[in-house]
CSV table of C-alpha atoms in Angstrom, one decimal:
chain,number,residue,atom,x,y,z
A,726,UNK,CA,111.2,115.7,97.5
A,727,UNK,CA,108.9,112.8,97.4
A,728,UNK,CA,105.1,113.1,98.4
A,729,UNK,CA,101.7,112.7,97.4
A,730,UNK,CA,99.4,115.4,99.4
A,731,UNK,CA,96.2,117.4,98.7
A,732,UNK,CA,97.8,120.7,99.3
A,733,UNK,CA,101.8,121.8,100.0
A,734,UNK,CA,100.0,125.2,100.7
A,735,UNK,CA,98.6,124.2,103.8
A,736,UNK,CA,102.3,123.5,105.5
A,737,UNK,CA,103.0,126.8,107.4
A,738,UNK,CA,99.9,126.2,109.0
A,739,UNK,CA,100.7,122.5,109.5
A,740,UNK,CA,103.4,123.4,111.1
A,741,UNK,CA,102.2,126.2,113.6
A,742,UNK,CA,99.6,123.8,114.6
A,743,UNK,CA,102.3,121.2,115.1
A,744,UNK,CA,104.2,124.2,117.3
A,745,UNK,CA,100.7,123.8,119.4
A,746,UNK,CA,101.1,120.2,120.3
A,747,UNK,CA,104.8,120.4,121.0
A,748,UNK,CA,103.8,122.1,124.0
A,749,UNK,CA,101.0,119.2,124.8
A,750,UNK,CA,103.0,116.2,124.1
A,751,UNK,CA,105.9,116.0,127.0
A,752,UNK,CA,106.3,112.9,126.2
A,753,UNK,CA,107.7,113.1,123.0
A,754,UNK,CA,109.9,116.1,123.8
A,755,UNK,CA,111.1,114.5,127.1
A,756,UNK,CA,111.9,111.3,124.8
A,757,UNK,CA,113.7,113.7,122.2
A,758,UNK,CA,116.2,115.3,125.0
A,759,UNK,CA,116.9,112.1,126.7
A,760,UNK,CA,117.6,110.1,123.8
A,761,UNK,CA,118.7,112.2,120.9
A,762,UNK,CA,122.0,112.7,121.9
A,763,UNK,CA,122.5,109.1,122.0
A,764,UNK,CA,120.7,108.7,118.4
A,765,UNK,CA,119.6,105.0,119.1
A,766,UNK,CA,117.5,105.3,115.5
A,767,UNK,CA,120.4,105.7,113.8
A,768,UNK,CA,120.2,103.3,110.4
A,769,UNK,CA,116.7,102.7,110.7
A,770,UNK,CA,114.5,103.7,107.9
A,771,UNK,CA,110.3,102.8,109.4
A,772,UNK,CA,107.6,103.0,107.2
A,773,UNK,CA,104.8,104.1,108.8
A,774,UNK,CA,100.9,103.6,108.4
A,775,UNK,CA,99.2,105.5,110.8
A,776,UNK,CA,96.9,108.3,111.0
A,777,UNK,CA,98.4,110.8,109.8
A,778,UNK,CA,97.2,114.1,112.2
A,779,UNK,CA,99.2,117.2,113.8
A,780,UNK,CA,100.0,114.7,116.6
A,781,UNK,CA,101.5,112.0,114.4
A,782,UNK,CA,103.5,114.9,112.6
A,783,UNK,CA,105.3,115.6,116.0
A,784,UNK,CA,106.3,111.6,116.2
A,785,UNK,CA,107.3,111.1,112.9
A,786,UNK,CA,109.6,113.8,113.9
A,787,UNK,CA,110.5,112.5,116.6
A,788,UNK,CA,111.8,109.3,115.4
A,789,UNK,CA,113.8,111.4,112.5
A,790,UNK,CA,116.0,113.4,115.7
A,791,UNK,CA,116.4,109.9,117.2
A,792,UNK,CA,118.1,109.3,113.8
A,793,UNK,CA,115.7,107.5,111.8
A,794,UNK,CA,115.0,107.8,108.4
A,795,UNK,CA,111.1,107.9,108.3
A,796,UNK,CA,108.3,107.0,105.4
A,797,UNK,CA,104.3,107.7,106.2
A,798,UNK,CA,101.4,106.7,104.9
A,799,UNK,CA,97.4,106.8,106.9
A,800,UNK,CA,96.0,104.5,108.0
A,801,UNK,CA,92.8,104.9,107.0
A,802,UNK,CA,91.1,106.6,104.0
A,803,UNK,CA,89.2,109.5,105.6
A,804,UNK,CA,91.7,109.9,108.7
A,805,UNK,CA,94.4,112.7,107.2
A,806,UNK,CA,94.7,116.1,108.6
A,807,UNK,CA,96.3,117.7,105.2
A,808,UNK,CA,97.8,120.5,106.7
A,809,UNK,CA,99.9,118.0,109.1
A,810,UNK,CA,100.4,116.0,105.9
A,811,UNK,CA,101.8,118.7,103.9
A,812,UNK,CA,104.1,120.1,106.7
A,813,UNK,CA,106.0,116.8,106.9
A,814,UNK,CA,106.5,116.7,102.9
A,815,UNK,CA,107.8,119.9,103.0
A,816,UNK,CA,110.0,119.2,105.8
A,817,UNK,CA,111.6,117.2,103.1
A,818,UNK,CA,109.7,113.5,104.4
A,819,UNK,CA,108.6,111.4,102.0
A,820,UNK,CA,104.7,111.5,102.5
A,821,UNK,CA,101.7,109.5,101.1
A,822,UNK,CA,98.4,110.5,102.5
A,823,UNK,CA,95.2,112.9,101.9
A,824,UNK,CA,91.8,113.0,103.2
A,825,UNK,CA,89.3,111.4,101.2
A,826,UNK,CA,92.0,108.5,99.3
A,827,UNK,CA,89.7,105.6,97.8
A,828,UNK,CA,90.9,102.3,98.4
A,829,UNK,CA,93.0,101.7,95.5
A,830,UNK,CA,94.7,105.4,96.6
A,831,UNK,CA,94.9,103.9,99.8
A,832,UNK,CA,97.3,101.0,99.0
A,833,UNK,CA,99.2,102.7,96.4
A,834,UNK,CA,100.1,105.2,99.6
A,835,UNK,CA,101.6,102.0,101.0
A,836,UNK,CA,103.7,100.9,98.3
A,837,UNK,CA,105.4,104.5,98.2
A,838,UNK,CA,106.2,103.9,101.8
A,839,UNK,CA,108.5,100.7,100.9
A,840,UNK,CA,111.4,102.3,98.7
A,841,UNK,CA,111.3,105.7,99.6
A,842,UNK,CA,114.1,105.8,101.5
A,843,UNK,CA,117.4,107.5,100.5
A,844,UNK,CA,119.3,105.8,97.4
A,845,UNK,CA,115.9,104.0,97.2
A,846,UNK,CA,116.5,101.5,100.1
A,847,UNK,CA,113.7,99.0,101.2
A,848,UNK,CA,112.3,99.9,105.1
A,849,UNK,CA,113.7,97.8,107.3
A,850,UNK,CA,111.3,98.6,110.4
A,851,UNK,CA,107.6,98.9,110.5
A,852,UNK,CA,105.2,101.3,112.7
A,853,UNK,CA,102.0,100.0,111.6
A,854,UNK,CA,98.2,100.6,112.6
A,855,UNK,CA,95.6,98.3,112.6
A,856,UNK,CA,98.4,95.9,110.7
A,857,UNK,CA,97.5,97.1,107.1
A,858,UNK,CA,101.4,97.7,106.1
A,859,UNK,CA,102.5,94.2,107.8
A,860,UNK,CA,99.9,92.4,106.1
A,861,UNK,CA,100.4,94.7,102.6
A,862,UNK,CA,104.5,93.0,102.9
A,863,UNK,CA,103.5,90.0,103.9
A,864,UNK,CA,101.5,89.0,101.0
A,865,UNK,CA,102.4,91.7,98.7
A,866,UNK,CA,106.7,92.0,99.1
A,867,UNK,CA,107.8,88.7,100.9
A,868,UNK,CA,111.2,89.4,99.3
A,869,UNK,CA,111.4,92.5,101.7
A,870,UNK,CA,110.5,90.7,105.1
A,871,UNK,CA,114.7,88.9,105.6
A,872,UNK,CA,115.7,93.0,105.7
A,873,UNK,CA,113.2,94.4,108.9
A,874,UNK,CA,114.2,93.8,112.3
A,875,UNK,CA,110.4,94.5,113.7
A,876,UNK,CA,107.1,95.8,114.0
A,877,UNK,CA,105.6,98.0,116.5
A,878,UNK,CA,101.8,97.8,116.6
A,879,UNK,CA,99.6,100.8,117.7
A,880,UNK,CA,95.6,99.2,117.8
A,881,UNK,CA,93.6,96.4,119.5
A,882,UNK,CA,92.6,95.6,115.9
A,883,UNK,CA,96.2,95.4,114.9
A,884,UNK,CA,97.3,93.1,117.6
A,885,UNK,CA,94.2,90.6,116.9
A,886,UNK,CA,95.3,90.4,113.2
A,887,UNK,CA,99.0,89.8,114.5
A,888,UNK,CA,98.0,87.0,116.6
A,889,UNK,CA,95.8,85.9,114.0
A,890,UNK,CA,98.8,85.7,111.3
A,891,UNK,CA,101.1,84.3,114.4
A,892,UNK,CA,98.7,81.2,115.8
A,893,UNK,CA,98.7,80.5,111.7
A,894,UNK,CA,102.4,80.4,110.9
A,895,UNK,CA,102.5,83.1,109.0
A,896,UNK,CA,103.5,86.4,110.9
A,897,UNK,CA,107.7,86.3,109.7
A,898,UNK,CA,108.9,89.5,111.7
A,899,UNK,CA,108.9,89.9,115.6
A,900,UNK,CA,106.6,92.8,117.0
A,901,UNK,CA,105.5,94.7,120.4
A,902,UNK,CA,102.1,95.4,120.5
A,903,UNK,CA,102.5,98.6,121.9
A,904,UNK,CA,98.1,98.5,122.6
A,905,UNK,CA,99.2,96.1,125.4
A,906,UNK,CA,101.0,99.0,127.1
A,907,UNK,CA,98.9,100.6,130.5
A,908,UNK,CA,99.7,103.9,129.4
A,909,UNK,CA,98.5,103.7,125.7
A,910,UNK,CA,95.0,101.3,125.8
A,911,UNK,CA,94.0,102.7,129.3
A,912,UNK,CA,94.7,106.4,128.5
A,913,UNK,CA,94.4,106.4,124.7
A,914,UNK,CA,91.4,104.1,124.6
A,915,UNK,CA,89.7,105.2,127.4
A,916,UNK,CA,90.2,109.0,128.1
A,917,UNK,CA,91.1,109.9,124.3
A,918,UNK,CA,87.6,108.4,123.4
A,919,UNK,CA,86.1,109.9,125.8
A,920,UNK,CA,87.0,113.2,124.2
A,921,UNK,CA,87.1,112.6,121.0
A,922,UNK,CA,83.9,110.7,120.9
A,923,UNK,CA,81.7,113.6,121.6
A,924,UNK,CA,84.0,115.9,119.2
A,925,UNK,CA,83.1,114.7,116.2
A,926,UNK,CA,79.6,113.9,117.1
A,927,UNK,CA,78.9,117.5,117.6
A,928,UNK,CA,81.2,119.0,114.6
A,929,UNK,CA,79.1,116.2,112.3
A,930,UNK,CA,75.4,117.1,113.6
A,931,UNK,CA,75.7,119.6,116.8
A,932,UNK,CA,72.9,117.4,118.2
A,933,UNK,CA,71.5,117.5,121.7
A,934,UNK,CA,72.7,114.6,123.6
A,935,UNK,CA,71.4,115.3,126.6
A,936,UNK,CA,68.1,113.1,127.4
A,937,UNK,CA,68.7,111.1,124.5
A,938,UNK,CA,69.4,107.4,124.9
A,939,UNK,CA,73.0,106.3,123.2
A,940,UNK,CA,74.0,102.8,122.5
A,941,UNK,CA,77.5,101.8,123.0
A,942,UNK,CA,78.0,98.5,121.3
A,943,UNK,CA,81.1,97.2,123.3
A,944,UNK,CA,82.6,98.0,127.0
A,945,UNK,CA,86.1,97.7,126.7
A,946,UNK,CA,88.3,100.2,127.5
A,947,UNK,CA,86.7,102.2,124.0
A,948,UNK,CA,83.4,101.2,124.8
A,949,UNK,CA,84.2,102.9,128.6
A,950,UNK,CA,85.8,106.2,127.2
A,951,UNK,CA,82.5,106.6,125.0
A,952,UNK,CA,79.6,105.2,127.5
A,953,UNK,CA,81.4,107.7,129.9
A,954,UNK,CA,81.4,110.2,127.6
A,955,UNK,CA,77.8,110.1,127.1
A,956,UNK,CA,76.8,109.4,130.7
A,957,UNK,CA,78.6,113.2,130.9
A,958,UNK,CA,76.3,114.6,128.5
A,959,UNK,CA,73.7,113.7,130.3
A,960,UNK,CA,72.1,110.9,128.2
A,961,UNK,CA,70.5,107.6,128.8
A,962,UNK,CA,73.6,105.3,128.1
A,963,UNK,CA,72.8,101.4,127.0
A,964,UNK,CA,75.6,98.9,126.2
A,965,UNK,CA,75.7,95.9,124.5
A,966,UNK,CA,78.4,92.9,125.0
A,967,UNK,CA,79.6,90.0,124.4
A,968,UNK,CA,81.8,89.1,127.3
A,969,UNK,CA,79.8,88.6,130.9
A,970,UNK,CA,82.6,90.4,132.8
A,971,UNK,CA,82.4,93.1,130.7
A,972,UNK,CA,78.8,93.5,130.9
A,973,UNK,CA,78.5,92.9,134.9
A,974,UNK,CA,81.3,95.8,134.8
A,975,UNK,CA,78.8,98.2,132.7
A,976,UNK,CA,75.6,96.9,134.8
A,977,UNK,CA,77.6,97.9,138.0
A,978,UNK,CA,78.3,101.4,136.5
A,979,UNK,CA,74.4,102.2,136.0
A,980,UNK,CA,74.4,101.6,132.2
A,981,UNK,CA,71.4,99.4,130.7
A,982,UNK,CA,72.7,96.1,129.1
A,983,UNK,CA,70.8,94.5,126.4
A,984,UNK,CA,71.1,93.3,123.2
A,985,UNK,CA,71.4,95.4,119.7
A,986,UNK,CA,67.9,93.8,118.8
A,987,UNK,CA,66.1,95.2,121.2
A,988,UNK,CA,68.4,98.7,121.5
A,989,UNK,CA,68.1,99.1,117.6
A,990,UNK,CA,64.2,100.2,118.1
A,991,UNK,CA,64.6,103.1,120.8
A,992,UNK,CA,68.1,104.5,120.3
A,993,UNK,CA,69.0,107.5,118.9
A,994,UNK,CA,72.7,107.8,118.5
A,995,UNK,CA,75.0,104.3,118.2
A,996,UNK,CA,78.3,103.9,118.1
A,997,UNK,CA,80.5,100.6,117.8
A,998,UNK,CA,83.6,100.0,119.9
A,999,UNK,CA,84.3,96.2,119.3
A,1000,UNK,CA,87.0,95.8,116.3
A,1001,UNK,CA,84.4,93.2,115.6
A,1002,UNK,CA,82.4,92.9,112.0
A,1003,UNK,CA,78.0,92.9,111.1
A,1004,UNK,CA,77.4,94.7,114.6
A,1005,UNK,CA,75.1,97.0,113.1
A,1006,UNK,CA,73.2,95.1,110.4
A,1007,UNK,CA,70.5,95.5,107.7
A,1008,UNK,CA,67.7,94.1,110.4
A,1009,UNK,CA,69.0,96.7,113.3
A,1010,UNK,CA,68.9,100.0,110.8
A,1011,UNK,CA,65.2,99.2,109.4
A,1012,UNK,CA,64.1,99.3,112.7
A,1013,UNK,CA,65.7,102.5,114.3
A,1014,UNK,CA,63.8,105.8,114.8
A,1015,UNK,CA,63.9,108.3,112.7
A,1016,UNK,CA,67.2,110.3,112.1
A,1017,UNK,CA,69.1,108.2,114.3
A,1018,UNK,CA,72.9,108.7,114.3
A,1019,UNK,CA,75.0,105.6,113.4
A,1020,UNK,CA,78.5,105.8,113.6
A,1021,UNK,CA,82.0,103.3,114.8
A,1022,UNK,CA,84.5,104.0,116.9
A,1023,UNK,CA,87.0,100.6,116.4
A,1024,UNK,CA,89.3,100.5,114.0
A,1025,UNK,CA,87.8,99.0,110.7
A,1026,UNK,CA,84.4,100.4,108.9
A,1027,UNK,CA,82.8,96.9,108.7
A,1028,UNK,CA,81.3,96.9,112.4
A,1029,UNK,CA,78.1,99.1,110.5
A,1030,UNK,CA,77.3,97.1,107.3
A,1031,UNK,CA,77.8,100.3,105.2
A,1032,UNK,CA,77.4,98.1,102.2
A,1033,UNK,CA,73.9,97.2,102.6
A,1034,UNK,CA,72.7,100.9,103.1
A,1035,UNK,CA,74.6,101.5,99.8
A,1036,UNK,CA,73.0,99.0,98.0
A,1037,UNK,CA,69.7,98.8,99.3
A,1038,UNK,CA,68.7,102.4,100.8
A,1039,UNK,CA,66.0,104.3,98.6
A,1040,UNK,CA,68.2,107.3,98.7
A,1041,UNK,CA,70.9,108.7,100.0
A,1042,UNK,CA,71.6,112.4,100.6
A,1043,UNK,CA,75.1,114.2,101.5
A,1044,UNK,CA,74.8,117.0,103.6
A,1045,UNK,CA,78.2,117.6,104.4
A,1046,UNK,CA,82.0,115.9,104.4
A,1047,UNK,CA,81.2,112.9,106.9
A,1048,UNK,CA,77.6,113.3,106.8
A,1049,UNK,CA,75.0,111.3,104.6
A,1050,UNK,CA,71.2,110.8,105.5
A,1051,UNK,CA,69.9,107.5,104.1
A,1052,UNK,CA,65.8,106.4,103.9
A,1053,UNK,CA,65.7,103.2,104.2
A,1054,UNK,CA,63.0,100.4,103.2
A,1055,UNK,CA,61.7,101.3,106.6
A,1056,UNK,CA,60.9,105.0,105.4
A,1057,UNK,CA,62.8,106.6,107.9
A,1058,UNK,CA,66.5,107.8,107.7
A,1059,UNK,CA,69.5,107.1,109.4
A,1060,UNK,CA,72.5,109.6,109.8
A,1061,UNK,CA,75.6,107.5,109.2
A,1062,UNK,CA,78.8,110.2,110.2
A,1063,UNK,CA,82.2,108.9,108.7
A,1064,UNK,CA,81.3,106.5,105.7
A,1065,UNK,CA,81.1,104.3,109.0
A,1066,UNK,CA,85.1,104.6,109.2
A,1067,UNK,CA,86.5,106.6,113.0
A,1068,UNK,CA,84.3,109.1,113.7
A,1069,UNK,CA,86.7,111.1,115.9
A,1070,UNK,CA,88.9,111.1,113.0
A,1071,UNK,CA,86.4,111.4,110.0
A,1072,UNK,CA,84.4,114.0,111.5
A,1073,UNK,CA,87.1,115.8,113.9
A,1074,UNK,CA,90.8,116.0,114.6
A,1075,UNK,CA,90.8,112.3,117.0
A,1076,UNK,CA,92.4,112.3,120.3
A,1077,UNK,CA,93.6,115.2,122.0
A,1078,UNK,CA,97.6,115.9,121.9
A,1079,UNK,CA,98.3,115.0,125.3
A,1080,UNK,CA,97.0,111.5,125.5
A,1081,UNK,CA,98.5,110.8,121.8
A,1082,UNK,CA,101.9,111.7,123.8
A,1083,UNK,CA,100.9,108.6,126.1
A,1084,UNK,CA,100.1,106.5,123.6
A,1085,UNK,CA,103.3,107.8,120.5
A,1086,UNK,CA,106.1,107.6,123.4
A,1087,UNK,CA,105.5,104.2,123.6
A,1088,UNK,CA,105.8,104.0,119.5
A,1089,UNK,CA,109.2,105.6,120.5
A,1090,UNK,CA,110.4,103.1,122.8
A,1091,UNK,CA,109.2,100.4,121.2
A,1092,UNK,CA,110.8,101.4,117.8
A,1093,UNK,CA,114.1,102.0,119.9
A,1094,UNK,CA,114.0,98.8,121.9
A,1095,UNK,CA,113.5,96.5,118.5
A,1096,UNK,CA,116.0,98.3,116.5
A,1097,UNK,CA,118.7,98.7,119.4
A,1098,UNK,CA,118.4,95.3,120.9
A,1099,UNK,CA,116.7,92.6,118.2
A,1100,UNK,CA,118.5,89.8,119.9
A,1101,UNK,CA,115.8,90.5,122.6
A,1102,UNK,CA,112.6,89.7,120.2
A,1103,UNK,CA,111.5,85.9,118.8
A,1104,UNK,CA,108.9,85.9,115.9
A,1105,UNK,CA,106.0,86.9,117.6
A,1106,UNK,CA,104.1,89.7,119.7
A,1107,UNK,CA,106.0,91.3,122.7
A,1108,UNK,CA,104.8,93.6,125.3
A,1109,UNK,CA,107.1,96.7,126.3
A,1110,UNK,CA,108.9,96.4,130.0
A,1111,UNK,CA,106.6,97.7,133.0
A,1112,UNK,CA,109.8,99.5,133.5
A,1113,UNK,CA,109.0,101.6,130.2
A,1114,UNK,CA,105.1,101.8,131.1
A,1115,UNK,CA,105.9,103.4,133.9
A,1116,UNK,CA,108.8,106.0,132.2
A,1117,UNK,CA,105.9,107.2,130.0
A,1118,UNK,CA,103.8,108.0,132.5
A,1119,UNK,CA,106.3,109.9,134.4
A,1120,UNK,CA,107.4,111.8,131.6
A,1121,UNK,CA,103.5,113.2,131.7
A,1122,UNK,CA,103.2,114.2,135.4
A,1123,UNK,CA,105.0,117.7,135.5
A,1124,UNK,CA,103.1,119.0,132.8
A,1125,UNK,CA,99.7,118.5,135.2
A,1126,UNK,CA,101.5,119.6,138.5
A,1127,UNK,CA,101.3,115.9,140.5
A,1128,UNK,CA,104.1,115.1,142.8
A,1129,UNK,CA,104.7,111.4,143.3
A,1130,UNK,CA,104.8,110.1,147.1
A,1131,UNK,CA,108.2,108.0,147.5
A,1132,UNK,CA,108.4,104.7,149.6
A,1133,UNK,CA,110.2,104.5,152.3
A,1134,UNK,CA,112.8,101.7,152.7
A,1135,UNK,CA,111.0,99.7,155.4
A,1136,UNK,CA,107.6,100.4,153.0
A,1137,UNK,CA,109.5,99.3,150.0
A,1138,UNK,CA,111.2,96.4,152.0
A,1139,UNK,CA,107.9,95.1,153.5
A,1140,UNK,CA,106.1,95.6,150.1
A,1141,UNK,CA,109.4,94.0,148.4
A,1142,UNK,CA,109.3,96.8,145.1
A,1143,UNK,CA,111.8,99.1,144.3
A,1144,UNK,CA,111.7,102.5,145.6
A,1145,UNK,CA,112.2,103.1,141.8
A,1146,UNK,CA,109.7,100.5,140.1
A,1147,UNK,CA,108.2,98.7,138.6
A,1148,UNK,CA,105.4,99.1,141.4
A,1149,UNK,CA,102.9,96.6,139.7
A,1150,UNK,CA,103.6,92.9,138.4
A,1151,UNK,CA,103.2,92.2,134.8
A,1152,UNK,CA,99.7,90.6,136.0
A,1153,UNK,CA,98.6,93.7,137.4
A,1154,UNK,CA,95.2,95.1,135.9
A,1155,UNK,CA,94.8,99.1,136.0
């Protein structure tokens, strides 16, 4: 077997954990008795870089009984559950990922992923996050790019940086942004963070939240899940934004829109939610009270400029995994939770299983649909059938009891949809 884990001793309990979220994720197991008969993975060996948590365990093996072959790496440094990590090695998977890699760990993980496949064959499919394997073969392994059929793309982040590479000429591989699915960045994005915001909040400080005023630095569908999230916790919730729809949205839920400048001198817990870089900068954190809580949400760890505090703090005290208490020039300290990388993940366990079965069974289909049918997909980002949107939602009704109605012919007629879907047009916004 072929892995690089913290511990191998942690995989019984990797794996009754992962016995847990079997039972939360009827996507996944829905997906795995409807198609695994059929084995429509069959030849395909996907490298993965995503993080790698009990719920990601349950995919990866769920792409091996479609009849993949299957390669994993995180995607980010702090974001492995090693008990999920060791589980899958031992299941005989090749495996790349701890908590706590450094950067230079970190991209080592992803040059395991490329030739660990049986008889050492290349990957030739990609299930990426936040785009850091497509961009690792892209510049790194060229040579490798004539041998995948596609990507499928998990984040908001990851899509931008697709489009990015694609309006440049330089993305070389077709790929389905599978964050442009209803049923992953409207359930994943919204009501995951809305969860797992709080979570690892509280595990990293156990703070009061109630009374407090939070700043949520971005209101898309993140930014929602989290100023939500807060607004349940009873605190004071400010936003800030960019985009005028967006902000008229929070202003006509209640929330306080202003700018970081003036939100930086009153708040006492931030959080960033734009994908974006320098949203939290050296002239915000010298003005913020004392002990305020600073931590991201989006993908990448450049939103808080956690090189500045580094460089320029007077101290800098750990008090626990996640948890470091700079003074700054200011002389008062800031809490940063996470090394300014996912909270949710840095300081807790992320999502919860359920909505990861939203967001994974569209990894699934999107894997499938690429592999099975490439003639289907030009050089460039695709977006998975409504057809499939809505197949992934129904595959998560009977676990929470709802009963769909059914139109009528005359209703369906006058309405001209399909008794049987798609209901909405590819325009339509949930």
């Amino acid at each position: 077997m072929s892995y690089k884990v913290a511990d191998i001793g942690l995989a019984e309990w990797g794996r009754k954990d992962m016995n847990l979220s079997e039972n939360e994720m009827p996507g996944l197991m829905k997906i795995r008795e409807k198609y695994g008969p059929l084995q429509p993975l069959k030849g395909a060996r996907i490298a993965g870089c995503l993080h790698m948590t009990i719920e990601t365990a349950v995919l990866i093996e769920t792409l091996i009984a479609l009849g993949a072959e299957v390669a994993w790496c995180s995607s980010n440094v702090l974001s492995t559950q090693d008990h999920a990590a060791a589980a899958i090695a031992k299941s005989g998977v090749p495996m790349y990922a701890w908590k706590g890699e450094t950067e230079e760990e970190f991209f080592w993980c992803i040059e395991q992923t490329l030739t660990a496949f049986e008889g050492n064959k290349p990957l030739n499919m990609i299930l990426d996050d936040g785009s850091s394997l497509t961009s690792y073969v892209h510049e790194k392994h060229p040579e490798l790019l004539s041998g995948i059929r596609g990507i499928s793309e998990e984040t908001t982040t990851g899509i931008f940086n697709l489009n990015k590479m694609f309006n440049k000429g330089l993305l070389k591989l077709p790929a389905i942004g599978v964050n442009n699915s209803a049923t992953k960045s409207k359930f994943d994005n919204l009501y995951g963070c809305r969860e797992s915001l709080i979570d690892g909040i509280k595990q990293a400080t156990n703070i009061m939240i109630a009374g407090k005023i939070t700043v949520v630095a971005g209101f898309g569908d993140v930014g929602k899940g989290c100023a939500d999230a807060f607004r349940g916790m009873g605190a004071q919730v400010w936003v800030t934004e960019i985009d005028p729809i967006n902000a008229l949205q929070a202003a006509m839920e209640g929330y306080k829109v202003t700018t970081m400048e003036e939100a930086c001198k009153v708040g006492n817990i931030f959080v960033t939610t734009t994908g974006n870089r320098d949203i939290i900068c050296e002239q915000h954190m010298i003005q913020m009270p004392e002990d305020a809580i600073v931590c991201n949400i989006g993908h990448s760890n450049i939103e808080i400029d956690v090189d500045w505090l580094n460089k320029n703090s007077i101290s800098v005290e750990n008090i626990k995994p996640g948890v470091d208490r700079y003074l700054t020039s200011s002389n008062r300290h800031i809490l940063l939770l996470a090394e300014g990388c996912l909270v949710n993940l840095g300081c807790a366990n992320g999502h919860p299983s359920f909505v990861l079965s939203n967001s994974f069974s569209n990894q699934v289909l999107a894997q499938v649909s690429l592999w099975s049918s490439p003639e289907n997909y030009s050089i460039g980002i695709h977006v998975l059938p409504k057809k499939l949107d809505e197949e992934v939602a129904r595959m998560h009704l009977e676990k929470l009891g709802i009963k769909l109605t059914k139109l009528t012919e005359v209703q369906s007629e006058y309405l001209g949809v399909s008794p049987d879907g798609p209901y909405k047009s590819e325009a339509y916004r949930y």
